[in-house]
Amino acid sequence: MSIWTGVLPAITTPFNADLSIDHGAVRSHVRWLVSQGCTGIIPCGSLGEGATLTSAEKADLMRTCVEAVKAPVVPGIAALSTDEAVRLARAAADAGCAGLMVLPPYVYSSDWREMKAHVSAVLRATKLPCLLYNNPVAYKTDFTPAQLAELAAEHDNAVAVKESSTDARRVTGIRALLGDRLTLGVGVDDCLVEGVEAGARFWVAGLVNAFPAESVRLLELSLAGKKKEAFELYRWFLPLLRLDTVPKFVQLIKLVQQEVGWGHERVRGPRMELVGAEREECLRVLREALTNRPSL
């Protein structure tokens, strides 16, 4: 079965009180997610606070996930430098990961020549199948359909795209140019139904960390073309899914996880735990969702 199917949680990284990684919590969490129908696990991404993890911590986290579940583990590969990204890609292969989610470099964002060279170096570093991550909102680098086509033409292991531009037309544009060469996935929680309608086949999700059963069901209904049922579930889920689309999405999702019994709101600096009106509004949204939680 293809890796690029179903709901792939971009997992949060749980921390102990001293802010070291809580590997026991990682194991329990990923096993629960898979038991609820998720098809793979994506550690070390933006939601996983990858920018605050050392390379050694990322490698340890990859191994923990691989050992914990039989489902594919597809870590995010992002770094300040191309050399570090290449080392992470090789560490993922050594850890037994099934694929890679390849991000543009942190901080530095420039022209296509440089971005293509960076991504290509990561793709050449391993034979693992790779998911290209387009998120211009967060990374200021926008991989256009034509640029994705260049990468796909030159690298056989470029096989899928996580499209997070927030523009559902991008899915249509990629399909129009590349056909089925790249499998398309939605990477923004509150664009799931629209993305599937345009041709996306999988979902790299965030609120799934707290609501896996609902996430899996929403994707199933969307893929099955059951529009009325999908929209009713989507209507309920949207206030929560929108928590994934703002700068403090990590803190918000971790708080939701804590409140439903699957995590802790601890984050690493420069992030800080939510306080005041922001925290109360998140809890209000969650309380309302739990009060009206649909039966699946």
CSV table of C-alpha atoms in Angstrom, one decimal:
chain,number,residue,atom,x,y,z
A,1,MET,CA,0.0,0.0,0.0
A,2,SER,CA,1.2,3.5,-0.7
A,3,ILE,CA,2.5,5.6,2.2
A,4,TRP,CA,0.6,8.5,0.8
A,5,THR,CA,-2.9,7.6,1.8
A,6,GLY,CA,-5.2,8.3,4.7
A,7,VAL,CA,-4.5,10.6,7.7
A,8,LEU,CA,-0.9,11.2,8.5
A,9,PRO,CA,-0.6,13.0,11.9
A,10,ALA,CA,2.1,15.7,12.1
A,11,ILE,CA,2.7,14.8,15.7
A,12,THR,CA,3.5,17.3,18.5
A,13,THR,CA,6.6,16.6,20.6
A,14,PRO,CA,5.8,15.9,24.2
A,15,PHE,CA,8.3,17.3,26.8
A,16,ASN,CA,9.2,16.4,30.4
A,17,ALA,CA,9.2,19.1,33.0
A,18,ASP,CA,12.9,19.8,32.2
A,19,LEU,CA,11.9,20.1,28.5
A,20,SER,CA,13.7,17.0,27.4
A,21,ILE,CA,11.7,14.8,25.0
A,22,ASP,CA,9.2,12.4,26.8
A,23,HIS,CA,9.8,9.3,24.8
A,24,GLY,CA,7.3,7.3,26.8
A,25,ALA,CA,4.6,9.8,25.9
A,26,VAL,CA,5.7,9.6,22.3
A,27,ARG,CA,5.2,5.9,22.2
A,28,SER,CA,1.8,6.0,23.8
A,29,HIS,CA,0.6,8.8,21.6
A,30,VAL,CA,1.6,7.3,18.3
A,31,ARG,CA,0.3,3.9,19.2
A,32,TRP,CA,-3.1,5.5,20.0
A,33,LEU,CA,-3.2,7.5,16.8
A,34,VAL,CA,-2.5,4.4,14.7
A,35,SER,CA,-5.1,2.4,16.7
A,36,GLN,CA,-7.7,5.1,15.8
A,37,GLY,CA,-7.1,4.6,12.1
A,38,CYS,CA,-4.2,6.9,11.2
A,39,THR,CA,-2.0,5.5,8.5
A,40,GLY,CA,1.4,6.9,9.4
A,41,ILE,CA,3.3,9.2,11.7
A,42,ILE,CA,5.2,12.4,10.8
A,43,PRO,CA,7.6,13.6,13.6
A,44,CYS,CA,10.0,16.5,13.5
A,45,GLY,CA,7.7,18.8,11.6
A,46,SER,CA,6.6,22.4,12.3
A,47,LEU,CA,3.9,21.3,14.8
A,48,GLY,CA,6.6,19.0,16.3
A,49,GLU,CA,8.7,22.1,17.1
A,50,GLY,CA,11.4,20.7,14.8
A,51,ALA,CA,13.2,24.0,14.8
A,52,THR,CA,13.9,23.6,18.6
A,53,LEU,CA,15.1,20.0,18.4
A,54,THR,CA,18.8,19.2,18.0
A,55,SER,CA,19.8,16.8,15.2
A,56,ALA,CA,20.5,14.1,17.8
A,57,GLU,CA,17.1,14.6,19.4
A,58,LYS,CA,15.4,14.3,16.0
A,59,ALA,CA,17.2,11.0,15.3
A,60,ASP,CA,16.2,9.7,18.7
A,61,LEU,CA,12.6,10.7,18.1
A,62,MET,CA,12.6,9.0,14.7
A,63,ARG,CA,13.8,5.8,16.2
A,64,THR,CA,11.2,5.9,19.0
A,65,CYS,CA,8.4,6.3,16.5
A,66,VAL,CA,9.7,3.5,14.2
A,67,GLU,CA,10.0,1.1,17.2
A,68,ALA,CA,6.6,2.0,18.6
A,69,VAL,CA,4.4,1.4,15.5
A,70,LYS,CA,4.3,-0.7,12.4
A,71,ALA,CA,2.8,2.2,10.4
A,72,PRO,CA,5.2,4.2,8.2
A,73,VAL,CA,7.2,6.9,9.9
A,74,VAL,CA,7.9,10.0,7.6
A,75,PRO,CA,9.9,12.6,9.5
A,76,GLY,CA,10.2,16.2,8.5
A,77,ILE,CA,13.6,17.1,7.1
A,78,ALA,CA,14.4,20.8,7.7
A,79,ALA,CA,17.5,22.6,8.8
A,80,LEU,CA,19.3,25.8,8.7
A,81,SER,CA,21.9,24.4,6.3
A,82,THR,CA,21.7,22.0,3.3
A,83,ASP,CA,24.5,19.9,4.9
A,84,GLU,CA,22.5,19.4,8.1
A,85,ALA,CA,19.3,18.6,6.1
A,86,VAL,CA,21.3,15.9,4.2
A,87,ARG,CA,22.6,14.4,7.4
A,88,LEU,CA,19.0,14.3,8.8
A,89,ALA,CA,17.8,12.5,5.7
A,90,ARG,CA,20.5,9.9,6.1
A,91,ALA,CA,19.7,9.5,9.8
A,92,ALA,CA,16.1,8.9,8.9
A,93,ALA,CA,17.0,6.1,6.6
A,94,ASP,CA,19.3,4.6,9.2
A,95,ALA,CA,16.5,4.8,11.8
A,96,GLY,CA,14.2,2.7,9.5
A,97,CYS,CA,11.9,5.5,8.4
A,98,ALA,CA,9.6,4.7,5.4
A,99,GLY,CA,9.9,8.1,3.7
A,100,LEU,CA,10.7,11.8,4.2
A,101,MET,CA,8.8,15.0,4.3
A,102,VAL,CA,11.2,17.5,2.7
A,103,LEU,CA,10.9,21.2,3.8
A,104,PRO,CA,12.7,24.2,2.5
A,105,PRO,CA,15.5,25.5,4.8
A,106,TYR,CA,14.7,27.4,7.9
A,107,VAL,CA,15.3,31.2,8.0
A,108,TYR,CA,16.9,31.6,4.6
A,109,SER,CA,14.5,31.9,1.7
A,110,SER,CA,15.7,33.0,-1.7
A,111,ASP,CA,15.3,32.2,-5.4
A,112,TRP,CA,14.3,29.0,-7.1
A,113,ARG,CA,17.9,28.1,-8.1
A,114,GLU,CA,19.0,28.0,-4.5
A,115,MET,CA,15.8,26.3,-3.2
A,116,LYS,CA,16.0,23.7,-5.9
A,117,ALA,CA,19.6,22.9,-5.1
A,118,HIS,CA,18.7,22.5,-1.4
A,119,VAL,CA,15.8,20.2,-2.0
A,120,SER,CA,17.6,18.2,-4.7
A,121,ALA,CA,20.5,17.6,-2.3
A,122,VAL,CA,18.1,16.1,0.2
A,123,LEU,CA,16.4,14.0,-2.5
A,124,ARG,CA,19.8,12.7,-3.7
A,125,ALA,CA,20.9,11.8,-0.1
A,126,THR,CA,18.5,8.8,0.1
A,127,LYS,CA,16.4,6.5,-2.0
A,128,LEU,CA,13.5,6.8,0.4
A,129,PRO,CA,10.2,8.2,-1.2
A,130,CYS,CA,9.8,11.9,-0.5
A,131,LEU,CA,6.9,14.2,0.2
A,132,LEU,CA,7.7,17.7,-0.9
A,133,TYR,CA,6.3,20.2,1.6
A,134,ASN,CA,5.0,23.5,0.1
A,135,ASN,CA,4.1,26.0,2.8
A,136,PRO,CA,4.8,29.6,1.6
A,137,VAL,CA,2.8,31.0,4.6
A,138,ALA,CA,5.3,29.7,7.1
A,139,TYR,CA,8.6,29.4,5.1
A,140,LYS,CA,8.2,32.2,2.5
A,141,THR,CA,9.2,29.7,-0.2
A,142,ASP,CA,6.5,28.9,-2.7
A,143,PHE,CA,7.0,25.8,-4.9
A,144,THR,CA,4.9,26.4,-7.9
A,145,PRO,CA,3.4,23.6,-10.0
A,146,ALA,CA,6.1,24.2,-12.6
A,147,GLN,CA,8.9,24.0,-10.0
A,148,LEU,CA,7.4,20.8,-8.6
A,149,ALA,CA,7.4,19.4,-12.1
A,150,GLU,CA,11.1,20.1,-12.4
A,151,LEU,CA,11.8,18.3,-9.2
A,152,ALA,CA,9.6,15.3,-10.2
A,153,ALA,CA,11.3,15.1,-13.6
A,154,GLU,CA,14.8,15.0,-12.1
A,155,HIS,CA,14.2,12.8,-9.0
A,156,ASP,CA,12.3,9.5,-9.1
A,157,ASN,CA,11.9,9.6,-5.3
A,158,ALA,CA,10.0,12.8,-5.4
A,159,VAL,CA,6.6,11.2,-5.2
A,160,ALA,CA,4.1,13.3,-3.3
A,161,VAL,CA,3.3,16.9,-2.3
A,162,LYS,CA,2.0,18.3,1.0
A,163,GLU,CA,0.2,21.4,-0.3
A,164,SER,CA,-0.2,24.1,2.4
A,165,SER,CA,-0.4,27.3,0.4
A,166,THR,CA,-4.1,27.6,1.7
A,167,ASP,CA,-5.1,27.9,-2.0
A,168,ALA,CA,-7.2,25.0,-3.1
A,169,ARG,CA,-6.6,26.0,-6.7
A,170,ARG,CA,-3.0,24.8,-6.3
A,171,VAL,CA,-4.1,21.2,-6.1
A,172,THR,CA,-6.0,21.6,-9.4
A,173,GLY,CA,-2.9,23.3,-10.9
A,174,ILE,CA,-0.5,20.6,-9.9
A,175,ARG,CA,-2.8,17.9,-11.2
A,176,ALA,CA,-3.3,19.8,-14.5
A,177,LEU,CA,0.5,20.0,-15.0
A,178,LEU,CA,1.7,16.6,-13.6
A,179,GLY,CA,-1.4,14.3,-13.8
A,180,ASP,CA,-0.9,11.5,-11.3
A,181,ARG,CA,3.0,11.8,-11.2
A,182,LEU,CA,2.8,13.3,-7.7
A,183,THR,CA,0.2,12.1,-5.1
A,184,LEU,CA,-1.4,15.2,-3.5
A,185,GLY,CA,-2.1,15.8,0.1
A,186,VAL,CA,-3.7,18.5,2.1
A,187,GLY,CA,-1.5,20.2,4.7
A,188,VAL,CA,-3.8,22.8,6.2
A,189,ASP,CA,-6.5,21.5,8.5
A,190,ASP,CA,-9.3,23.8,7.5
A,191,CYS,CA,-8.9,23.2,3.8
A,192,LEU,CA,-9.4,19.4,3.9
A,193,VAL,CA,-12.8,19.0,2.2
A,194,GLU,CA,-11.9,21.6,-0.5
A,195,GLY,CA,-8.5,19.9,-1.2
A,196,VAL,CA,-10.1,16.5,-1.5
A,197,GLU,CA,-12.7,17.9,-3.9
A,198,ALA,CA,-9.9,19.2,-6.0
A,199,GLY,CA,-8.0,15.9,-6.1
A,200,ALA,CA,-6.0,15.5,-2.9
A,201,ARG,CA,-5.8,11.9,-1.6
A,202,PHE,CA,-4.3,12.2,1.9
A,203,TRP,CA,-4.2,14.6,4.8
A,204,VAL,CA,-1.2,15.7,6.9
A,205,ALA,CA,-3.2,16.8,9.9
A,206,GLY,CA,-2.7,18.7,13.2
A,207,LEU,CA,-5.8,18.5,15.3
A,208,VAL,CA,-5.7,14.8,14.7
A,209,ASN,CA,-3.3,14.7,17.7
A,210,ALA,CA,-6.4,15.2,19.9
A,211,PHE,CA,-9.2,14.0,17.6
A,212,PRO,CA,-8.0,11.1,15.5
A,213,ALA,CA,-11.3,9.3,15.0
A,214,GLU,CA,-13.0,12.4,13.8
A,215,SER,CA,-10.1,13.2,11.4
A,216,VAL,CA,-10.1,9.7,9.9
A,217,ARG,CA,-13.9,9.8,9.4
A,218,LEU,CA,-13.8,13.2,7.8
A,219,LEU,CA,-11.2,12.1,5.2
A,220,GLU,CA,-13.1,8.9,4.6
A,221,LEU,CA,-16.4,10.7,3.9
A,222,SER,CA,-14.7,13.3,1.7
A,223,LEU,CA,-12.9,10.7,-0.4
A,224,ALA,CA,-16.1,8.7,-0.7
A,225,GLY,CA,-17.9,11.7,-2.1
A,226,LYS,CA,-20.4,11.7,0.7
A,227,LYS,CA,-20.7,15.5,0.7
A,228,LYS,CA,-23.6,16.0,3.0
A,229,GLU,CA,-22.2,13.8,5.7
A,230,ALA,CA,-18.7,15.2,5.2
A,231,PHE,CA,-19.9,18.8,5.5
A,232,GLU,CA,-21.8,18.1,8.7
A,233,LEU,CA,-18.8,16.7,10.4
A,234,TYR,CA,-16.6,19.5,8.9
A,235,ARG,CA,-19.0,22.1,10.3
A,236,TRP,CA,-18.5,20.7,13.8
A,237,PHE,CA,-14.8,20.4,13.4
A,238,LEU,CA,-13.9,23.7,11.7
A,239,PRO,CA,-13.6,25.8,14.9
A,240,LEU,CA,-11.0,23.4,16.2
A,241,LEU,CA,-9.3,22.9,12.8
A,242,ARG,CA,-8.8,26.7,12.5
A,243,LEU,CA,-6.5,26.5,15.6
A,244,ASP,CA,-4.0,24.9,13.2
A,245,THR,CA,-3.8,28.0,10.9
A,246,VAL,CA,-2.4,30.8,13.3
A,247,PRO,CA,1.1,31.5,14.6
A,248,LYS,CA,0.5,29.9,18.0
A,249,PHE,CA,-0.9,26.7,16.5
A,250,VAL,CA,1.6,24.6,18.5
A,251,GLN,CA,0.5,26.0,21.8
A,252,LEU,CA,-3.1,25.8,20.9
A,253,ILE,CA,-3.0,22.2,19.7
A,254,LYS,CA,-0.9,21.1,22.7
A,255,LEU,CA,-3.4,22.7,25.0
A,256,VAL,CA,-6.3,20.9,23.3
A,257,GLN,CA,-4.3,17.6,23.7
A,258,GLN,CA,-3.8,18.2,27.4
A,259,GLU,CA,-7.4,18.9,28.0
A,260,VAL,CA,-8.5,15.6,26.3
A,261,GLY,CA,-5.9,13.6,28.1
A,262,TRP,CA,-3.3,13.0,25.4
A,263,GLY,CA,-0.4,15.3,26.2
A,264,HIS,CA,0.8,18.4,28.0
A,265,GLU,CA,0.9,22.0,27.0
A,266,ARG,CA,4.7,22.4,27.6
A,267,VAL,CA,6.5,24.0,24.7
A,268,ARG,CA,10.1,25.0,24.2
A,269,GLY,CA,11.2,28.6,23.9
A,270,PRO,CA,10.8,31.0,22.2
A,271,ARG,CA,7.2,29.7,22.5
A,272,MET,CA,5.4,30.1,25.8
A,273,GLU,CA,2.3,28.4,27.2
A,274,LEU,CA,-0.9,30.3,26.5
A,275,VAL,CA,-2.3,32.6,29.2
A,276,GLY,CA,-5.2,35.0,29.6
A,277,ALA,CA,-7.8,35.6,26.9
A,278,GLU,CA,-6.0,33.5,24.3
A,279,ARG,CA,-6.0,30.4,26.5
A,280,GLU,CA,-9.6,31.0,27.6
A,281,GLU,CA,-10.8,31.3,24.0
A,282,CYS,CA,-9.1,28.1,23.0
A,283,LEU,CA,-10.8,26.3,26.0
A,284,ARG,CA,-14.1,27.8,25.0
A,285,VAL,CA,-13.8,26.5,21.5
A,286,LEU,CA,-12.9,23.1,22.9
A,287,ARG,CA,-15.7,23.0,25.4
A,288,GLU,CA,-18.3,23.8,22.8
A,289,ALA,CA,-16.9,21.1,20.5
A,290,LEU,CA,-16.9,18.5,23.2
A,291,THR,CA,-20.5,19.4,24.2
A,292,ASN,CA,-21.7,18.9,20.6
A,293,ARG,CA,-19.3,16.1,19.7
A,294,PRO,CA,-20.9,13.9,17.0
A,295,SER,CA,-21.3,10.2,17.2
A,296,LEU,CA,-19.3,8.4,14.5
